[in-house]
XYZ file of C-alpha atoms in Angstrom:
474
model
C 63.140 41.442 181.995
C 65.551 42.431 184.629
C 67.619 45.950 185.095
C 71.303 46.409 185.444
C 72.142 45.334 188.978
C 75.145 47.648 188.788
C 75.072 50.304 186.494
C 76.997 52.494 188.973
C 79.654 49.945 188.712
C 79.632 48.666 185.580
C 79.911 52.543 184.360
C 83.080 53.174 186.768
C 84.543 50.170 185.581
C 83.963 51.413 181.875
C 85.490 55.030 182.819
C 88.423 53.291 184.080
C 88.771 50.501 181.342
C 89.287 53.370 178.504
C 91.257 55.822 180.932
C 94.503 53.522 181.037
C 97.131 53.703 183.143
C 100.296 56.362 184.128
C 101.860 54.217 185.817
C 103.473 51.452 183.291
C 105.197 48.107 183.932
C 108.650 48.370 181.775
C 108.391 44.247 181.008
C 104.687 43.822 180.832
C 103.696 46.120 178.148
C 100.417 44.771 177.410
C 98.035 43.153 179.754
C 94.300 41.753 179.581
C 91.831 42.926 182.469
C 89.668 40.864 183.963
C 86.125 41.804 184.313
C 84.872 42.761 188.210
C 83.395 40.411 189.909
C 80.242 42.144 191.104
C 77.263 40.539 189.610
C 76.539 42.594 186.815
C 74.119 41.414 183.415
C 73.990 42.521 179.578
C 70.395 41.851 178.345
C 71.437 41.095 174.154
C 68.202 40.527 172.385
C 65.955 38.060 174.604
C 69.228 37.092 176.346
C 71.081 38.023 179.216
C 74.570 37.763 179.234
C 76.478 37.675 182.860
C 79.849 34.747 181.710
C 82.905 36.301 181.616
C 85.542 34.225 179.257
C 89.028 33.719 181.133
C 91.075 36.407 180.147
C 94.184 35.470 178.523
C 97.526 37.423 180.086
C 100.198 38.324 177.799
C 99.637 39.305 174.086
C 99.560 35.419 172.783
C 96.849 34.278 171.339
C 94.273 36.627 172.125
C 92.038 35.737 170.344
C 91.170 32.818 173.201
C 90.135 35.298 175.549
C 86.927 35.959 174.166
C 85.750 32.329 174.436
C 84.244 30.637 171.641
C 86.177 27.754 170.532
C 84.664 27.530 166.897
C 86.827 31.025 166.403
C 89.753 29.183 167.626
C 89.337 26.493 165.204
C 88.900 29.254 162.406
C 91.894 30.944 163.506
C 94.051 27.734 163.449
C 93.102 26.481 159.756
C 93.518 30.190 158.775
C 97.480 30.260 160.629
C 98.047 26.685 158.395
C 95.852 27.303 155.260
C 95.998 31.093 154.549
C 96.985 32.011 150.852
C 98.582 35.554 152.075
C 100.341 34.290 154.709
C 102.240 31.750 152.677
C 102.980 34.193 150.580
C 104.138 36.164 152.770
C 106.760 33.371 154.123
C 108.180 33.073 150.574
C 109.000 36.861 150.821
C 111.418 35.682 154.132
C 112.446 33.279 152.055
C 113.263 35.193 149.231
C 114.894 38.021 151.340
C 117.255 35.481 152.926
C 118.245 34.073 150.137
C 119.178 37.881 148.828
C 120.905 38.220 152.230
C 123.116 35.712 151.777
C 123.775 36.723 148.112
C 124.764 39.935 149.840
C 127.318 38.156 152.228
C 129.203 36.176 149.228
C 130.869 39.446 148.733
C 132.813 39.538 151.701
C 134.368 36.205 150.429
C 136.990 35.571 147.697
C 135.178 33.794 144.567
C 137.762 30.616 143.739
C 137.265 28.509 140.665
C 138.690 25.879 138.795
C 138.780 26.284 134.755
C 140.178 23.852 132.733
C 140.366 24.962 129.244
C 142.129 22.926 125.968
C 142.230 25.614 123.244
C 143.680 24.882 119.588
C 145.098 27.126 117.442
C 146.414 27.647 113.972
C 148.903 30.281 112.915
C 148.659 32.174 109.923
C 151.402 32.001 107.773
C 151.181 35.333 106.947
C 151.462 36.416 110.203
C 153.647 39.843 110.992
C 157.349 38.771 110.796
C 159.827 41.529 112.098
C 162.671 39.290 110.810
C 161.239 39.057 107.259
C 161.011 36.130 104.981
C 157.920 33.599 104.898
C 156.791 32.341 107.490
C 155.174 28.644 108.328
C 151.449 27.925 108.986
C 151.806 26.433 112.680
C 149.149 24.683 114.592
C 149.097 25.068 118.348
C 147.652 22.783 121.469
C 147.267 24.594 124.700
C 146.117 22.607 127.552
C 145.359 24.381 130.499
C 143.928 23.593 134.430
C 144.080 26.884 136.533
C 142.662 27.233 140.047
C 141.839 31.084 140.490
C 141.152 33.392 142.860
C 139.317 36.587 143.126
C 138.744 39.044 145.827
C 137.209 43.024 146.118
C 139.143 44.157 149.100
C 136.319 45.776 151.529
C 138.863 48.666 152.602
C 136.031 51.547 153.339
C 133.432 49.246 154.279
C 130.558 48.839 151.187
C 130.251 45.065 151.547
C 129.861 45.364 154.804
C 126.869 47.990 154.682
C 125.143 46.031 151.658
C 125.384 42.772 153.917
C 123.419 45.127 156.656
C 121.171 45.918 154.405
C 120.263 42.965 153.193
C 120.153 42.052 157.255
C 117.550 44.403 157.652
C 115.237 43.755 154.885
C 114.929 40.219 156.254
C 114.069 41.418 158.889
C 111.252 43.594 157.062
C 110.196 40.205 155.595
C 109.410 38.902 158.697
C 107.597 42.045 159.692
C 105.403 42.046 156.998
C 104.589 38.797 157.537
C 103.189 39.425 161.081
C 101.838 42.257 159.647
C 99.996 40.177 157.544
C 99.171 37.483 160.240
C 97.669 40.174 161.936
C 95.223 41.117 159.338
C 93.815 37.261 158.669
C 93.527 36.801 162.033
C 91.317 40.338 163.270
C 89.326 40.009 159.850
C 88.499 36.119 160.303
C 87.195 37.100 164.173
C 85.545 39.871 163.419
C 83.591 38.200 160.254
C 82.850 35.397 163.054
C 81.615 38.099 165.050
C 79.265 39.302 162.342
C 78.170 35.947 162.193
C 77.626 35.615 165.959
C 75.519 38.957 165.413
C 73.760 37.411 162.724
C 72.727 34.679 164.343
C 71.484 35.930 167.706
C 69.215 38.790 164.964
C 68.097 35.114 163.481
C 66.910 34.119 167.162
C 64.911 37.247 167.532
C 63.284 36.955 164.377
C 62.353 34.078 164.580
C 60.902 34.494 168.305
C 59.322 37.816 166.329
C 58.158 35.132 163.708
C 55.905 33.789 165.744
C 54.408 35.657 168.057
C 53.417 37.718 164.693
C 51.765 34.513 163.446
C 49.752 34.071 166.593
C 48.611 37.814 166.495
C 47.588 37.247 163.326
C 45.976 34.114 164.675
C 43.836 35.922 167.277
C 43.458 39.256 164.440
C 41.611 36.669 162.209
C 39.401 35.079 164.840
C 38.491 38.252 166.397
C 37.439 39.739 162.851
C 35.202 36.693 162.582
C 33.832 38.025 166.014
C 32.815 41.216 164.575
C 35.811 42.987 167.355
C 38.034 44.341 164.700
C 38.137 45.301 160.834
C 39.952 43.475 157.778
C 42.359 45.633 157.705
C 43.513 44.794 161.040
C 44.259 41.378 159.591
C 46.185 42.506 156.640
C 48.386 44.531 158.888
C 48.757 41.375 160.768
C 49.547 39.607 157.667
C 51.591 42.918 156.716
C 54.050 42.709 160.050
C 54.323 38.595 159.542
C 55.836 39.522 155.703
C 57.942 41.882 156.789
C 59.949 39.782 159.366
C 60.117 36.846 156.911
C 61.760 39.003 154.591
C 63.927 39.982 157.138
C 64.836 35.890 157.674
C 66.102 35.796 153.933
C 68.129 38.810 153.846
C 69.819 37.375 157.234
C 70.404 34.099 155.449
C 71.959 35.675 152.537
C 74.497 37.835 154.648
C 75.750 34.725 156.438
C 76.233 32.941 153.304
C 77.618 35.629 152.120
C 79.989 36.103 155.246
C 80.437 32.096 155.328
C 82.281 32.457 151.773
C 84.787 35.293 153.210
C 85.999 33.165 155.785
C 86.194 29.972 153.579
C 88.614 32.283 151.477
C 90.179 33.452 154.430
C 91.379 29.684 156.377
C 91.990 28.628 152.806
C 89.233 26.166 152.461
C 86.932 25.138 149.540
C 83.602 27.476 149.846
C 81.306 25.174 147.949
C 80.730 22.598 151.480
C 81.847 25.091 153.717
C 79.365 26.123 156.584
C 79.773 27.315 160.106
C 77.255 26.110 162.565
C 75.271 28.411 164.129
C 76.422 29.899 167.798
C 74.983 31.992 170.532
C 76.709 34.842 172.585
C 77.615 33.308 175.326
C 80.396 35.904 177.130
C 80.979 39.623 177.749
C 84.086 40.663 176.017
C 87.390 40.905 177.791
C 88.701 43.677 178.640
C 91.917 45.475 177.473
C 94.096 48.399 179.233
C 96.728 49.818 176.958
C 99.341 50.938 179.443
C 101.042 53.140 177.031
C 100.120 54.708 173.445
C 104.066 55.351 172.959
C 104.536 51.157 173.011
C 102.553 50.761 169.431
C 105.916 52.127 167.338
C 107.747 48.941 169.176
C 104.727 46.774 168.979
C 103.093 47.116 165.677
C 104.564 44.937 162.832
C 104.224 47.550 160.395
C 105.561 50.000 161.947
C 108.433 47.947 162.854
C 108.721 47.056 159.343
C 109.244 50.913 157.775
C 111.660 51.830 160.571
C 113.725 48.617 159.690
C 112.965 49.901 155.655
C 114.312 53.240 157.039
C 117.548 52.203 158.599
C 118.359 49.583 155.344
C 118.036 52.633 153.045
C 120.513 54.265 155.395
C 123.056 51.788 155.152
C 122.288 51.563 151.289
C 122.766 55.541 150.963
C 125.946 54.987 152.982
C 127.356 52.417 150.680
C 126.737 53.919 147.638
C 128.610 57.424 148.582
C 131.850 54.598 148.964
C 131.654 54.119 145.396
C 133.022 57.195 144.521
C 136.289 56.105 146.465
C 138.752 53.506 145.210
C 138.139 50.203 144.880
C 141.016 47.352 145.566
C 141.045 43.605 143.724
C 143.253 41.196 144.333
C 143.487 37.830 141.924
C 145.653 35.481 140.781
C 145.182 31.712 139.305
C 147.966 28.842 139.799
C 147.722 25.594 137.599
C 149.233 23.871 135.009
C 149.718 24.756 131.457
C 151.560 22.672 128.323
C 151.262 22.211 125.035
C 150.449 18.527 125.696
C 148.054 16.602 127.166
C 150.535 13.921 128.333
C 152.882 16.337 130.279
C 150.271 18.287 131.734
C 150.777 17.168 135.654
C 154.003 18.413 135.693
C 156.255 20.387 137.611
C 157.657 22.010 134.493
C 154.196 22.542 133.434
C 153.032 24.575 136.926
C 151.915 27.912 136.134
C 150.910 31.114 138.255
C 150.258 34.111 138.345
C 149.389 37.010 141.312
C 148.458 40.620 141.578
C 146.641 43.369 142.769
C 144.669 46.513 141.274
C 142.921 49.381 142.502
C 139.992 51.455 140.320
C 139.243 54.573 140.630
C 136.311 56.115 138.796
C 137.339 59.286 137.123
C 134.420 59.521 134.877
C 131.246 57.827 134.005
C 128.680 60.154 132.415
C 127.484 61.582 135.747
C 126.268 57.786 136.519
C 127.748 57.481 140.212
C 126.181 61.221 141.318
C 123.199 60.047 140.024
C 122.903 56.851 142.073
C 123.605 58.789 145.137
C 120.901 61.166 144.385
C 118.535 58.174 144.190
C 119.416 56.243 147.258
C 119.169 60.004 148.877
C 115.566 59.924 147.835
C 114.672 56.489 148.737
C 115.908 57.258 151.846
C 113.888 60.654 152.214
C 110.762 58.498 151.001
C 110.776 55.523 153.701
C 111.670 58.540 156.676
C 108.234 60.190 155.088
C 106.642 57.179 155.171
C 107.297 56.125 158.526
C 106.594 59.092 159.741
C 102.835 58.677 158.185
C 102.357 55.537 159.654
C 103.531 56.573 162.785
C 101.108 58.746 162.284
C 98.489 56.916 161.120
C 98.895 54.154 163.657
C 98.270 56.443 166.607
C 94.961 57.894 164.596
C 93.601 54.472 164.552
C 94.529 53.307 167.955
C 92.578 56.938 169.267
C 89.750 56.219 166.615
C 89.329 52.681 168.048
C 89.078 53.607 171.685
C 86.575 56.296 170.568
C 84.750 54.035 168.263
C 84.409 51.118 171.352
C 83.334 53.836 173.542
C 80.741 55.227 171.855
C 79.301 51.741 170.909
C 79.945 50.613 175.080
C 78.188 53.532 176.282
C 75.355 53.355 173.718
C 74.763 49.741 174.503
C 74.597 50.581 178.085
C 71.591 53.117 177.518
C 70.285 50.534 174.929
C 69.625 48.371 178.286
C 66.958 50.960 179.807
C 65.428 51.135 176.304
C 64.787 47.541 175.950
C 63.204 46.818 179.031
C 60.532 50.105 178.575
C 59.691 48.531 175.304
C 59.065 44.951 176.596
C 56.963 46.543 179.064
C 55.200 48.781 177.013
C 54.302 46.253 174.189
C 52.752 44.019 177.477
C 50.716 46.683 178.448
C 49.535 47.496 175.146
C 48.808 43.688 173.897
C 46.766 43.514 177.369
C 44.706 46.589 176.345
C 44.410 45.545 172.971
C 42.403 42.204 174.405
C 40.492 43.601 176.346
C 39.375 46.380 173.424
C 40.794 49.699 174.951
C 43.541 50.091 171.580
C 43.839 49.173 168.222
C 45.890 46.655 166.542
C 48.041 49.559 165.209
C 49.291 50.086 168.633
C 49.927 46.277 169.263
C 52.025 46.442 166.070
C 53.599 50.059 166.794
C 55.020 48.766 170.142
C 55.585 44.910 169.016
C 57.879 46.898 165.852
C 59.707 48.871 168.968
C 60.392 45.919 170.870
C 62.180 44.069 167.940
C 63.865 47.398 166.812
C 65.299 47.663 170.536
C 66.275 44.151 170.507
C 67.796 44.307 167.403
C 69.830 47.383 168.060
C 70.941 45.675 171.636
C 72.418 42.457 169.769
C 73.688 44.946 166.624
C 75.603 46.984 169.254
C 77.314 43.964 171.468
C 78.343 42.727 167.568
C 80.161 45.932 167.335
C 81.528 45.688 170.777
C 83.459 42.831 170.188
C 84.139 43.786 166.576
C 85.430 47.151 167.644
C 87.700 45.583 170.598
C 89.207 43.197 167.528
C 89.856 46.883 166.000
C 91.419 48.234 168.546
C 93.672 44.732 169.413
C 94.555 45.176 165.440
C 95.511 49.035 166.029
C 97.564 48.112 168.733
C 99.452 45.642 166.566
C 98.983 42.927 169.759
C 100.667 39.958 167.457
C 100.686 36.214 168.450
């Protein structure tokens, strides 16, 4: 196996990569860099890794930056089958529908009400002129159009139609919010895959060279060269990596099923065909930490919570003022169905009232206090998230950093174990060692390998992180 070509530059390039920038473009907030062009190699497992996917520019589909086009495909079922996310769109839909229940209250409500009503005097009835009275039946046919109307004089419709404005809008939010999540957790359980399956190429490579060790253990213990129990550790250190095989197996099923759930697919024929790593990851400058609060959807989503409980707070103080109707109904009215249409039966009638609460058991005072404390509550908790967001983007650049730099060394350690587990299978033939060196350094070797493809699985999980903490939506 080969070295770096370019550590030197590779490293700079690293340094500079998780540095970002002071200088910032005010329209292009987020940009993909591409990878240098010196000729530089990763050596994952028994592979080495120089193809760099074409970065994608812009914050669109990022996901297509990193290459693999079975992802892609994942990604689009998930974007058209996902359970969450079409829940999620009958939360807009819902909150729209509120909106515009909010809005009918800056109109006047007109109705027609036709009503026929008979009625039968009693009589008994209350006679201020004295004597007995008649019993006396009465028709009453009636066809009113009416009108009412809550005059908006201070403004409360008007901040309850905001409101409801706004929380569509936190709808919407949420819902990239959510889009968000399906789409980082379905790449980076296809990254886990992609892991898996390059650890399923080394063990299997590991697979057999074990069996022809234990090949050539066997026949040289028929030779008299070595003891028996050189061939049960032999037969030991073949187990061992075929139990390793199964447990691989298992986790992919295992992963296989979360993504099935994920694009909204039936698990029980679901499979994803095994892939190779085939690119570096792309790289990714974040020009400004300050940028997340107008980039992340959920973020965007409690400051638009905030500023509706504002406007709620504000219209609920207006209670406490007067409040203005106007209404008024014109129709007909007789005592006869055949004269109804008439202009001696036309009928109408026109007004206006105000309300003032005077007192109500404290009920007003205490609906202020709550909206109060809503509002309190979202500033709180957009002030954790806030909070929280710029934790995670700092924990993700620290995270991918550690694993970039580790993966770097892992390189060096790699290529000492190939070369020592040569040397020491050479002795070992020619009698100088035991076979517990041969399976000392062989272990190493797969170990080192292992670690190398474990570590570029992180890489690209932990750039899907950090894409996720910076809230870098399609």
């Amino acid at each position: 196996m080969k070295y770096l070509t370019n550590i030197t530059v590779l490293t700079a390039f690293f340094l500079v990569m998780f540095q970002g920038h002071s200088q910032t473009d005010s329209i292009q907030k987020w940009r993909w860099q591409s990878s240098p062009q010196e000729n530089f190699a990763l050596f994952i497992g028994k592979d080495t890794i120089t193809k760099t996917a074409q970065p994608l520019m812009g914050n669109k589909k990022w996901w297509t930056s990193f290459g693999y086009r079975q992802l892609d495909s994942l990604i689009d079922l998930a974007n058209k089958n996902n359970i969450d996310m079409k829940i999620a769109q009958t939360k807009i839909e819902q909150a729209r529908a509120q909106k515009r229940i909010a809005m009918s209250t800056l109109f006047p409500t007109i109705r027609l009400e036709p009503s026929f009503m008979r009625q039968e005097l009693s009589g008994n009835r209350p006679n201020p002129f004295g004597g007995q009275l008649r019993r006396v039946n009465l028709n009453s046919f009636e066809m009113p159009l009416t009108l009412n109307y809550k005059l908006d004089v201070f403004g409360e419709n008007i901040d309850q139609v905001k409101a409801g404005n706004l929380l569509t809008s936190v709808s919407e939010e949420n819902k990239k919010d959510i889009t968000l999540q399906v789409i980082t957790e379905v790449a980076q359980n296809y990254f886990l895959l992609l892991q898996l399956d390059a650890e399923k190429k080394l063990l299997k490579d590991t697979e057999e060279t074990r069996i022809h060790n234990l090949e050539i253990t066997m026949i040289r213990n028929g030779a008299g060269l070595v003891s028996q129990i050189d061939v049960l550790r032999a037969k030991s250190e073949l187990s061992s990596v075929q139990v390793q095989q199964k447990n691989n197996e298992k986790v992919r099923s295992e992963i296989e099923l979360i993504l099935a759930l994920l694009i909204g697919v039936d698990a029980t024929n679901f499979t994803i065909a095994p892939t190779t790593i085939q690119f570096m990851p792309p790289e990714i400058l974040f020009l400004n930490k300050d940028l997340v609060r107008m980039e992340r959807p959920d973020l965007k989503a409690a400051k638009l919570r905030l500023e509706s409980s504002e406007k709620l707070a504000r219209s609920q103080k207006k209670q406490l003022l007067p409040s203005f109707y106007v209404s008024g109904s014109y129709g007909y009215l007789s005592g006869d169905s055949s004269n109804l249409i008439e202009d001696d039966s036309k009928n109408w009638v026109a007004g206006i009232t105000a309300s003032l609460p005077i007192f109500e058991g404290g009920k007003k005072r205490s609906e202020i206090k709550l909206r109060k404390s809503e509002l309190e509550e979202n500033q709180e908790k957009y002030n954790q998230q806030l909070l929280l967001s710029y934790q995670q983007v700092e924990n993700s650049y620290a995270q991918l950093k550690w694993i970039h730099e580790q993966l770097l060394a892992q390189q060096e350690f790699v290529s000492a174990a190939i070369d020592a587990a040569n040397l020491t299978s050479e002795r070992y033939t020619k009698g100088l060692v035991n076979y517990i060196d041969v399976v000392d350094a062989e272990r190493q070797v797969l170990e080192a390998e292992q670690l190398s493809v474990q570590l570029f699985g992180q890489e690209l999980i932990g750039r899907v992180t950090l894409i996720k903490a910076l809230g870098i939506t399609p």
